[in-house]
Amino acid sequence: MEDYSYELEINQVTTIYDSKGLSHASQHFIIDQFTSLDNFEVKVVNSNNGKTIKKYKTKDLEKRALIDNGSIYQDLEVMYFTPEASSFPIKVEMTARIKKSGNFYFPSWNPQNFHHQKVEQASLEVNYPKALGIRYKTQLFEGDFNESSDTETQTLLWTTHNHPPSTTDAKDTELTKIKLAPVKFGIDGFEASMDTWENFGLWFYQLNKERTNLPEEFKQEVKLMVKDAGSDIEKIQILYKYLQNNYRYVSIQLGIGGWRPMESAEVLSKKYGDCKGLTLFMKAMLSEVGISADYTLVNAGKDTSFDEDFPSNQFNHAILRINSGKNRYWLECTSNHLPAGFLGAFTKNRKVLVITPEGGKIDHTPSYSDPVFNTTKIITSIILMEDGNAKIEGSLLQQGFPAETVIMKTFDKKEKEINTIFNEQIGVNGLLINELSLDKIINWKEIATEINFSGVVLRYFRNTNKRVFIPMSWFNWKINMEAPTGNYVEEISIKKHRALDVESIPKNITINKEKFDINLEIAIDEENILIKKYIKVKDTISLSSEEQKALLIAINETLKGELILTKQ
């Protein structure tokens, strides 16, 4: 077997002019079964006189376990260092050597490790066996590059000078970066090639092979669970609900367990697993009832970037793709609240690597762009009181991503805590809740919530001797930005507390903009005022955070205004 180990050597000199810059000379090293810190030395020098203030060695590093929520198995340890100084300027001279026993992953090289940091000179030198092969991709690199080789080794050298400081709002795509990846790689006895996604996927297929075996007794139990199901969708729902109700998610980062799933029989016996183990276990159950499914790798979270032209480890999560005839469905196997067939915000709308017997294949998760996945409707009945307060009854109905947020926050919560969640959703000052209830609707690809409430709104309207001023909006809309489009509906029925004549009311409006549409209708009879608002958001995904804020302000400003009524 080839020797796939490699060493990473860091030599760095950082000049610090005040205490705010001390973090720029800090270092942390994540140590596991495949990683060791062979050497670490730091010298802190007074820049004015050249005298050494302090020295640090490996023994001076602080240590802590790297434990995520839900982790019970891991061998990850963080060793970290931050220099100390009472006077400035200082120079922090550091050298470190890290050894990796496998070349599955190479860190990217960024000349600037911190914002507001000027880089006078930085270089990356790679010496690598030609027999294993190495690939690279540069981003916004404008320095010098040299390549040379002898009979056995290939040498790559990048050098750059005078990088001005970057700002904290600089995007990752706006910074200089060099990505590295192997051609041939190996770890813990498993060898493969990473030159194509097909070959990269074959490695994962080999890792997972023969790990879906289940005991015969449980196989029969699985078949009994779905014996009355009439379709694949019904079978998927039954088995997914069984998974959610009987197995819990834990993080397992022990050795090659960071990439290799637990065996399905072990998940069955222990009633827990990480994303890899639960996904493979769900795949095994589906296989027993004749439904094909593929283990799938994804980079989950807010970062949806994926470099399709550079096969490499770009993943942090596993999900399941189901093949049912010509249909494809998706399952998030770590969730205990999502409906079957709906991935949620964590893994929607991004490219993924599907692991098949033929190797890795690129696919794309659903975007859930239909407004049904981002719909909010609030219906309220309001009775005006003489003192300016108002009695209120209403319901808040949410579908898709807004409902997912509510269910996640209220899962396993006590009923009284729903009050806090409701106030977060509405965000109205002066609303005193008397009664509140939450109903959840979870069906195939459908997730919805309905919050029914009653109470009093303090200082709902302004009251003078001659006039009543009623706000057209009693709360600010909060647009869910997880989906590219959304529908928002508000219906307010206001019962007058006395005979009132109309002096001034806003006109009905219809506004069609590039990013949103607004319709407003106001109707008044002898006893009631009816206000209907409809907002359609056409695009949020392409907007920056600042543009999203501006969109919300524009929508809420449009819906401001008052109805002015005179007392008889």
Coordinates of C-alpha atoms in Angstrom, one line a residue:
M1 CA 0.0 0.0 0.0
E2 CA 1.2 3.5 -0.8
D3 CA 2.2 5.9 1.9
Y4 CA -0.5 8.6 1.9
S5 CA 0.7 10.6 4.9
Y6 CA 1.8 14.2 4.5
E7 CA 3.3 16.9 6.6
L8 CA 2.1 20.5 6.9
E9 CA 4.7 23.1 8.0
I10 CA 3.7 26.6 9.0
N11 CA 6.2 29.5 9.3
Q12 CA 4.6 32.8 10.2
V13 CA 5.7 36.2 11.5
T14 CA 2.9 38.6 12.7
T15 CA 3.5 42.2 13.7
I16 CA 0.9 43.4 16.2
Y17 CA 0.4 47.1 17.1
D18 CA -2.2 46.9 19.8
S19 CA -4.2 44.4 21.9
K20 CA -7.0 44.1 19.3
G21 CA -4.5 42.4 17.0
L22 CA -3.4 39.6 19.4
S23 CA -6.0 37.2 17.9
H24 CA -4.2 37.6 14.5
A25 CA -1.3 35.6 15.9
S26 CA -3.5 33.0 17.5
Q27 CA -3.4 29.4 16.3
H28 CA -5.6 26.3 16.8
F29 CA -5.0 22.7 15.7
I30 CA -7.6 20.0 15.5
I31 CA -6.1 16.7 16.5
D32 CA -7.6 13.3 15.8
Q33 CA -6.6 9.7 15.1
F34 CA -5.1 10.8 11.7
T35 CA -3.5 14.1 12.9
S36 CA -0.6 14.8 15.2
L37 CA 1.2 18.0 16.1
D38 CA 4.8 17.1 15.9
N39 CA 6.3 20.6 16.7
F40 CA 5.2 24.0 17.9
E41 CA 7.4 26.9 18.8
V42 CA 6.5 30.6 19.3
K43 CA 8.8 33.5 20.1
V44 CA 7.3 36.9 21.1
V45 CA 9.7 39.8 20.3
N46 CA 9.7 43.5 21.2
S47 CA 9.7 45.1 17.8
N48 CA 11.5 48.3 19.1
N49 CA 14.6 46.7 20.7
G50 CA 14.5 43.1 19.3
K51 CA 14.5 41.5 22.7
T52 CA 12.6 38.3 23.3
I53 CA 9.6 38.7 25.6
K54 CA 8.4 35.1 25.9
K55 CA 8.7 31.7 24.3
Y56 CA 6.1 29.0 23.9
K57 CA 6.4 25.3 23.2
T58 CA 3.9 22.5 22.5
K59 CA 3.5 21.9 26.2
D60 CA 2.2 25.5 26.6
L61 CA -0.8 24.9 24.3
E62 CA -4.2 24.8 25.9
K63 CA -6.4 21.8 25.1
R64 CA -10.1 21.0 25.0
A65 CA -12.3 18.4 23.4
L66 CA -14.2 19.5 20.3
I67 CA -17.7 18.5 21.3
D68 CA -20.7 19.4 19.2
N69 CA -24.3 19.1 20.5
G70 CA -25.3 15.5 20.4
S71 CA -21.8 14.2 20.1
I72 CA -21.1 11.0 22.1
Y73 CA -18.3 9.4 20.1
Q74 CA -15.4 11.5 18.9
D75 CA -11.6 11.7 19.2
L76 CA -11.3 15.3 18.2
E77 CA -9.2 17.6 20.4
V78 CA -8.4 21.3 19.9
M79 CA -5.0 22.6 20.9
Y80 CA -4.9 26.3 20.8
F81 CA -2.7 29.4 21.5
T82 CA -3.2 33.1 21.8
P83 CA -0.2 35.3 22.6
E84 CA -0.1 37.8 25.5
A85 CA 1.6 41.2 25.7
S86 CA 1.4 44.3 27.8
S87 CA 3.2 46.7 25.5
F88 CA 3.3 47.1 21.7
P89 CA 4.4 46.7 18.9
I90 CA 5.5 43.1 19.1
K91 CA 6.4 40.4 16.6
V92 CA 5.1 36.9 17.0
E93 CA 7.3 34.3 15.3
M94 CA 5.7 30.9 15.0
T95 CA 6.7 27.6 13.5
A96 CA 4.5 24.5 13.6
R97 CA 4.6 21.0 11.9
I98 CA 1.5 18.8 11.6
K99 CA 1.5 15.3 10.4
K100 CA -1.5 13.7 8.7
S101 CA -1.7 9.9 8.2
G102 CA -4.0 10.2 5.2
N103 CA -4.4 12.6 2.3
F104 CA -8.2 12.5 2.0
Y105 CA -8.3 16.3 2.7
F106 CA -6.0 19.2 2.2
P107 CA -6.7 22.6 3.8
S108 CA -7.2 25.5 1.5
W109 CA -4.6 28.2 1.6
N110 CA -5.7 31.8 2.3
P111 CA -2.9 34.4 2.5
Q112 CA -5.2 36.5 4.7
N113 CA -6.5 34.5 7.7
F114 CA -8.2 37.6 9.3
H115 CA -10.0 40.7 8.1
H116 CA -8.3 44.0 8.7
Q117 CA -5.0 42.3 8.3
K118 CA -2.3 43.6 5.9
V119 CA -0.1 40.8 4.3
E120 CA 3.4 41.9 3.3
Q121 CA 4.3 38.5 1.8
A122 CA 2.9 35.0 1.8
S123 CA 3.9 31.8 0.0
L124 CA 2.7 28.3 -0.3
E125 CA 5.1 25.6 -1.3
V126 CA 3.9 22.0 -2.1
N127 CA 6.3 19.1 -2.6
Y128 CA 4.3 16.0 -3.6
P129 CA 5.0 12.5 -5.0
K130 CA 4.3 12.5 -8.7
A131 CA 3.0 8.9 -8.4
L132 CA 0.0 10.1 -6.2
G133 CA -0.7 13.3 -8.2
I134 CA -2.1 16.6 -6.9
R135 CA -4.6 19.1 -8.3
Y136 CA -5.1 22.8 -7.5
K137 CA -7.4 25.6 -8.2
T138 CA -6.7 29.3 -7.6
Q139 CA -9.1 32.1 -6.8
L140 CA -8.2 35.7 -7.4
F141 CA -4.5 34.9 -7.1
E142 CA -2.2 37.6 -8.7
G143 CA 1.2 36.7 -7.4
D144 CA 4.0 34.5 -8.8
F145 CA 3.7 30.8 -9.6
N146 CA 6.5 28.3 -10.3
E147 CA 6.3 24.6 -11.0
S148 CA 9.2 22.1 -11.1
S149 CA 9.8 18.4 -10.8
D150 CA 12.4 15.7 -10.6
T151 CA 11.9 12.0 -11.2
E152 CA 9.7 11.4 -8.1
T153 CA 8.5 14.8 -6.8
Q154 CA 6.5 17.7 -8.1
T155 CA 7.0 21.1 -6.6
L156 CA 4.5 24.0 -6.7
L157 CA 5.3 27.5 -5.4
W158 CA 2.9 30.4 -5.1
T159 CA 4.1 33.8 -3.7
T160 CA 2.1 37.0 -3.3
H161 CA 2.9 40.4 -1.9
N162 CA 1.2 43.5 -0.3
H163 CA -2.4 42.4 0.2
P164 CA -4.4 45.3 1.6
P165 CA -6.7 44.6 4.6
S166 CA -10.1 43.2 3.8
T167 CA -13.4 44.3 5.4
T168 CA -15.5 42.1 7.6
D169 CA -18.3 42.0 5.0
A170 CA -16.0 40.7 2.3
K171 CA -17.4 37.5 0.8
D172 CA -15.3 34.3 0.5
T173 CA -15.4 34.6 -3.3
E174 CA -13.8 38.0 -3.0
L175 CA -10.7 36.7 -1.2
T176 CA -7.5 35.1 -2.5
K177 CA -7.6 31.3 -2.1
I178 CA -5.8 28.2 -3.4
K179 CA -7.6 24.9 -3.1
L180 CA -5.6 21.6 -3.2
A181 CA -6.8 18.0 -3.7
P182 CA -5.1 14.7 -4.4
V183 CA -5.6 12.4 -7.4
K184 CA -4.9 9.2 -5.6
F185 CA -5.8 9.1 -1.9
G186 CA -6.1 6.7 1.0
I187 CA -7.1 6.6 4.6
D188 CA -7.2 3.8 7.2
G189 CA -6.6 1.2 4.5
F190 CA -9.2 2.4 2.0
E191 CA -7.7 3.6 -1.3
A192 CA -9.3 5.4 -4.3
S193 CA -8.9 8.2 -6.8
M194 CA -10.4 11.7 -6.5
D195 CA -9.8 12.9 -10.1
T196 CA -13.5 12.6 -10.9
W197 CA -16.7 12.7 -8.9
E198 CA -17.4 9.2 -10.1
N199 CA -14.2 7.9 -8.6
F200 CA -14.6 9.9 -5.5
G201 CA -18.1 8.4 -5.0
L202 CA -16.8 4.9 -5.5
W203 CA -14.6 5.3 -2.4
F204 CA -17.7 6.1 -0.3
Y205 CA -19.6 3.3 -1.9
Q206 CA -16.8 0.9 -0.8
L207 CA -16.9 2.4 2.7
N208 CA -20.7 1.7 2.9
K209 CA -20.7 -1.7 1.2
E210 CA -22.3 -4.5 3.2
R211 CA -23.1 -2.2 6.1
T212 CA -26.9 -2.3 5.5
N213 CA -27.4 -5.9 6.6
L214 CA -30.3 -6.3 9.1
P215 CA -31.3 -9.2 11.3
E216 CA -33.9 -11.5 9.7
E217 CA -36.4 -10.9 12.5
F218 CA -36.3 -7.1 12.0
K219 CA -36.6 -7.5 8.2
Q220 CA -39.9 -9.3 8.8
E221 CA -40.9 -6.6 11.2
V222 CA -40.3 -3.9 8.6
K223 CA -42.5 -5.7 6.1
L224 CA -45.3 -6.0 8.7
M225 CA -45.1 -2.2 9.2
V226 CA -46.1 -1.5 5.6
K227 CA -48.3 -4.5 4.8
D228 CA -51.4 -2.4 4.5
A229 CA -49.7 0.5 2.6
G230 CA -51.0 0.9 -0.9
S231 CA -48.2 3.0 -2.5
D232 CA -44.5 3.7 -2.1
I233 CA -45.3 7.1 -0.6
E234 CA -47.3 5.4 2.2
K235 CA -44.5 3.0 2.8
I236 CA -41.9 5.8 3.0
Q237 CA -44.1 7.7 5.4
I238 CA -44.6 4.7 7.7
L239 CA -40.9 3.8 7.9
Y240 CA -39.8 7.5 8.2
K241 CA -42.2 8.0 11.1
Y242 CA -40.8 4.8 12.7
L243 CA -37.3 6.2 12.3
Q244 CA -38.3 9.6 13.8
N245 CA -40.1 8.1 16.8
N246 CA -37.6 5.4 17.8
Y247 CA -34.1 6.6 16.9
R248 CA -32.1 9.7 18.0
Y249 CA -29.4 11.6 16.3
V250 CA -25.9 11.8 17.7
S251 CA -22.7 13.0 16.2
I252 CA -20.0 10.4 15.7
Q253 CA -16.5 11.6 14.7
L254 CA -14.3 8.8 15.8
G255 CA -11.5 7.9 13.4
I256 CA -12.8 6.9 10.0
G257 CA -16.3 7.1 11.5
G258 CA -16.2 10.8 10.5
W259 CA -16.9 9.5 7.0
R260 CA -18.0 5.8 7.4
P261 CA -21.5 5.1 8.7
M262 CA -22.3 2.8 11.6
E263 CA -23.6 -0.6 10.5
S264 CA -27.4 -0.6 10.2
A265 CA -27.6 -3.5 12.6
E266 CA -25.7 -1.4 15.2
V267 CA -28.1 1.5 14.7
L268 CA -31.0 -0.9 15.2
S269 CA -29.6 -2.3 18.5
K270 CA -28.4 1.1 20.0
K271 CA -31.4 3.2 18.8
Y272 CA -29.2 6.1 17.7
G273 CA -26.9 7.1 14.9
D274 CA -25.3 10.1 13.2
C275 CA -26.5 11.5 9.9
K276 CA -24.5 8.8 8.0
G277 CA -25.8 5.9 10.2
L278 CA -29.4 7.0 10.2
T279 CA -29.4 7.6 6.5
L280 CA -27.9 4.2 5.7
F281 CA -30.4 2.6 8.2
M282 CA -33.3 4.2 6.4
K283 CA -31.9 3.0 3.1
A284 CA -31.7 -0.5 4.5
M285 CA -35.4 -0.5 5.7
L286 CA -36.6 0.8 2.3
S287 CA -34.7 -1.8 0.5
E288 CA -36.5 -4.5 2.4
V289 CA -39.9 -3.3 1.1
G290 CA -38.7 -2.9 -2.5
I291 CA -37.9 0.8 -2.6
S292 CA -34.5 1.8 -4.0
A293 CA -32.6 4.7 -2.3
D294 CA -29.2 6.3 -2.6
Y295 CA -26.9 7.6 0.2
T296 CA -26.2 11.2 -0.7
L297 CA -23.5 13.7 0.5
V298 CA -24.3 17.4 0.9
N299 CA -22.8 20.6 2.2
A300 CA -25.6 21.5 4.6
G301 CA -26.3 24.9 6.2
K302 CA -26.3 28.4 4.9
D303 CA -23.3 27.9 2.7
T304 CA -24.7 26.4 -0.6
S305 CA -21.5 26.8 -2.6
F306 CA -20.3 23.8 -4.5
D307 CA -17.3 23.6 -6.9
E308 CA -18.4 21.0 -9.4
D309 CA -15.2 21.5 -11.5
F310 CA -13.0 20.5 -8.5
P311 CA -13.8 17.0 -7.2
S312 CA -12.8 17.1 -3.5
N313 CA -14.3 16.7 0.0
Q314 CA -16.9 19.5 0.1
F315 CA -19.5 17.8 2.3
N316 CA -20.5 17.8 6.0
H317 CA -23.8 15.9 6.0
A318 CA -25.7 12.9 4.5
I319 CA -29.3 12.7 3.3
L320 CA -31.2 10.1 1.3
R321 CA -32.5 10.2 -2.3
I322 CA -35.3 7.8 -3.0
N323 CA -36.0 6.4 -6.4
S324 CA -39.6 5.3 -7.0
G325 CA -40.3 4.7 -10.7
K326 CA -39.7 8.0 -12.4
N327 CA -40.1 9.9 -9.2
R328 CA -37.4 11.0 -6.8
Y329 CA -38.0 12.0 -3.2
W330 CA -35.7 13.2 -0.5
L331 CA -35.4 12.5 3.2
E332 CA -33.6 14.3 6.0
C333 CA -33.0 11.3 8.3
T334 CA -31.7 13.2 11.4
S335 CA -35.0 15.2 11.8
N336 CA -37.6 14.3 14.3
H337 CA -40.1 16.9 13.1
L338 CA -40.0 17.3 9.3
P339 CA -42.5 15.5 7.1
A340 CA -41.4 12.7 4.8
G341 CA -40.4 14.1 1.4
F342 CA -39.4 17.6 2.6
L343 CA -35.8 18.4 3.3
G344 CA -36.3 21.8 5.0
A345 CA -34.0 24.8 4.9
F346 CA -30.8 22.9 6.0
T347 CA -30.2 21.1 2.7
K348 CA -32.6 22.6 0.1
N349 CA -31.6 24.0 -3.3
R350 CA -28.0 22.9 -3.7
K351 CA -25.9 20.4 -5.6
V352 CA -25.2 17.1 -3.9
L353 CA -23.2 13.9 -4.6
V354 CA -25.3 10.8 -4.9
I355 CA -23.4 7.6 -4.1
T356 CA -24.2 4.7 -6.5
P357 CA -22.6 1.4 -7.4
E358 CA -21.2 3.1 -10.5
G359 CA -19.7 6.0 -8.4
G360 CA -20.6 9.5 -7.5
K361 CA -23.3 11.4 -9.5
I362 CA -24.2 15.1 -9.2
D363 CA -27.8 15.9 -8.4
H364 CA -29.7 18.9 -7.1
T365 CA -32.0 19.0 -4.1
P366 CA -35.4 20.7 -4.5
S367 CA -35.6 24.5 -4.3
Y368 CA -39.2 24.5 -2.9
S369 CA -39.8 27.7 -4.9
D370 CA -43.6 27.2 -4.9
P371 CA -45.2 29.8 -2.5
V372 CA -46.9 26.9 -0.7
F373 CA -43.6 26.4 1.0
N374 CA -43.5 29.9 2.3
T375 CA -47.1 31.1 3.1
T376 CA -48.2 33.1 6.1
K377 CA -51.8 34.1 6.8
I378 CA -53.1 36.0 9.8
I379 CA -56.8 36.5 10.4
T380 CA -57.9 38.7 13.3
S381 CA -61.2 39.9 14.7
I382 CA -60.9 43.1 16.7
I383 CA -63.4 44.9 18.9
L384 CA -62.6 48.5 19.7
M385 CA -63.0 49.7 23.3
E386 CA -63.7 53.2 24.5
D387 CA -60.3 53.5 26.2
G388 CA -58.2 53.0 23.1
N389 CA -57.5 49.3 23.7
A390 CA -59.0 46.5 21.7
K391 CA -60.0 42.9 22.3
I392 CA -58.6 40.5 19.7
E393 CA -59.1 37.0 18.5
G394 CA -57.2 35.5 15.7
S395 CA -55.2 32.8 14.0
L396 CA -51.7 32.7 12.5
L397 CA -51.4 30.0 9.8
Q398 CA -48.0 29.2 8.3
Q399 CA -46.9 26.7 5.7
G400 CA -43.5 25.4 4.7
F401 CA -40.4 27.1 6.0
P402 CA -42.2 29.5 8.4
A403 CA -43.9 26.5 9.9
E404 CA -40.6 24.6 10.1
T405 CA -39.2 27.4 12.2
V406 CA -42.1 27.3 14.6
I407 CA -42.1 23.5 15.0
M408 CA -38.3 23.4 15.5
K409 CA -38.6 26.0 18.3
T410 CA -41.6 24.4 20.0
F411 CA -40.5 20.7 19.7
D412 CA -40.5 19.2 23.1
K413 CA -41.3 22.6 24.6
K414 CA -43.8 23.2 27.3
E415 CA -47.1 24.8 26.2
K416 CA -46.4 28.1 28.0
E417 CA -43.2 28.6 25.9
I418 CA -45.3 28.8 22.8
N419 CA -46.2 32.3 24.0
T420 CA -42.6 33.4 23.4
I421 CA -42.5 31.8 20.0
F422 CA -45.7 33.6 19.0
N423 CA -44.4 36.9 20.1
E424 CA -41.3 36.3 18.0
Q425 CA -43.5 35.6 15.0
I426 CA -45.7 38.7 15.5
G427 CA -43.5 41.1 17.4
V428 CA -46.2 43.4 18.6
N429 CA -45.8 45.7 21.6
G430 CA -48.7 45.9 23.9
L431 CA -50.3 42.5 23.0
L432 CA -51.5 40.7 26.1
I433 CA -52.4 37.1 25.4
N434 CA -55.2 35.4 27.4
E435 CA -55.4 32.1 25.5
L436 CA -53.0 30.5 23.0
S437 CA -52.9 27.1 21.3
L438 CA -50.7 25.5 18.6
D439 CA -51.8 22.9 16.1
K440 CA -49.2 21.1 13.9
I441 CA -50.0 19.6 10.5
I442 CA -47.3 17.2 9.2
N443 CA -48.1 15.2 6.0
W444 CA -46.3 14.0 2.9
K445 CA -44.2 17.0 1.8
E446 CA -46.5 19.3 3.9
I447 CA -45.6 21.1 7.1
A448 CA -47.9 23.7 8.6
T449 CA -48.8 25.3 11.9
E450 CA -51.8 27.2 13.2
I451 CA -51.6 29.3 16.3
N452 CA -55.0 30.5 17.7
F453 CA -54.9 33.3 20.1
S454 CA -57.1 35.8 22.0
G455 CA -56.2 38.8 24.2
V456 CA -56.0 42.5 24.4
V457 CA -54.0 45.0 22.4
L458 CA -53.1 48.0 24.5
R459 CA -53.3 51.4 22.9
Y460 CA -54.5 49.9 19.7
F461 CA -55.9 53.1 18.4
R462 CA -55.8 56.9 19.1
N463 CA -58.9 58.3 20.6
T464 CA -59.7 62.1 20.9
N465 CA -62.9 64.0 21.7
K466 CA -63.9 64.2 18.1
R467 CA -61.9 61.5 16.2
V468 CA -60.7 57.9 16.2
F469 CA -57.4 57.1 14.5
I470 CA -57.1 53.4 13.6
P471 CA -53.8 52.0 12.3
M472 CA -53.9 50.2 9.0
S473 CA -51.3 47.8 10.2
W474 CA -50.9 46.6 13.8
F475 CA -47.6 44.7 13.3
N476 CA -44.6 44.7 10.9
W477 CA -44.4 41.8 8.5
K478 CA -41.4 39.5 8.9
I479 CA -40.6 37.9 5.6
N480 CA -39.1 34.4 5.7
M481 CA -36.0 34.5 3.5
E482 CA -35.5 30.7 3.3
A483 CA -37.7 30.4 0.1
P484 CA -37.3 32.4 -3.0
T485 CA -41.0 33.3 -3.2
G486 CA -43.7 33.7 -0.6
N487 CA -47.3 34.7 0.0
Y488 CA -48.4 36.8 3.0
V489 CA -52.1 37.5 3.7
E490 CA -53.6 39.5 6.4
E491 CA -57.4 39.9 7.1
I492 CA -58.5 42.3 9.8
S493 CA -62.1 42.6 10.9
I494 CA -62.7 45.5 13.2
K495 CA -66.0 46.0 15.0
K496 CA -66.7 49.7 15.9
H497 CA -67.4 50.5 19.5
R498 CA -69.8 53.3 18.5
A499 CA -71.3 55.1 15.5
L500 CA -68.4 56.6 13.5
D501 CA -68.3 58.5 10.2
V502 CA -65.5 58.2 7.7
E503 CA -63.3 61.3 7.4
S504 CA -60.3 59.8 5.7
I505 CA -59.2 56.3 4.7
P506 CA -56.3 55.1 2.6
K507 CA -57.2 54.2 -1.0
N508 CA -57.2 50.7 -2.2
I509 CA -53.8 50.0 -3.8
T510 CA -52.3 47.6 -6.2
I511 CA -48.5 47.8 -6.5
N512 CA -46.4 45.6 -8.8
K513 CA -42.7 45.9 -8.3
E514 CA -39.8 43.8 -9.4
K515 CA -39.4 42.0 -6.1
F516 CA -42.9 42.1 -4.7
D517 CA -46.6 42.7 -5.3
I518 CA -49.0 44.3 -2.8
N519 CA -52.8 44.5 -2.9
L520 CA -54.7 46.4 -0.2
E521 CA -58.5 46.6 0.1
I522 CA -60.5 48.5 2.8
A523 CA -64.3 48.2 3.2
I524 CA -66.4 50.0 5.8
D525 CA -70.1 49.5 6.7
E526 CA -72.2 50.7 9.6
E527 CA -70.7 48.3 12.1
N528 CA -67.4 46.9 10.7
I529 CA -64.2 47.7 9.0
L530 CA -62.6 45.1 6.9
I531 CA -58.9 45.4 5.8
K532 CA -57.4 42.8 3.5
K533 CA -53.7 42.8 2.5
Y534 CA -52.0 40.4 0.1
I535 CA -48.2 40.5 -0.3
K536 CA -46.4 38.3 -2.8
V537 CA -42.6 38.2 -2.6
K538 CA -41.1 37.3 -5.9
D539 CA -37.4 36.9 -5.1
T540 CA -35.3 36.9 -1.9
I541 CA -32.5 34.4 -2.7
S542 CA -30.7 36.7 -5.0
L543 CA -30.7 39.6 -2.5
S544 CA -27.9 40.4 -0.1
S545 CA -28.8 40.8 3.6
E546 CA -28.9 44.6 3.3
E547 CA -31.2 44.3 0.3
Q548 CA -33.5 41.9 2.2
K549 CA -33.7 44.5 5.0
A550 CA -34.5 47.2 2.5
L551 CA -37.2 45.0 1.0
L552 CA -38.9 44.5 4.4
I553 CA -38.8 48.3 5.1
A554 CA -40.3 49.0 1.7
I555 CA -43.2 46.6 2.2
N556 CA -44.0 47.8 5.7
E557 CA -43.7 51.4 4.8
T558 CA -46.2 50.8 2.0
L559 CA -48.7 49.3 4.4
K560 CA -48.5 52.2 6.9
G561 CA -51.3 54.7 7.4
E562 CA -54.4 55.4 9.4
L563 CA -58.1 55.3 9.1
I564 CA -59.6 58.6 10.5
L565 CA -63.1 58.4 11.7
T566 CA -65.3 61.1 13.3
K567 CA -67.5 60.5 16.3
Q568 CA -71.2 61.3 15.8

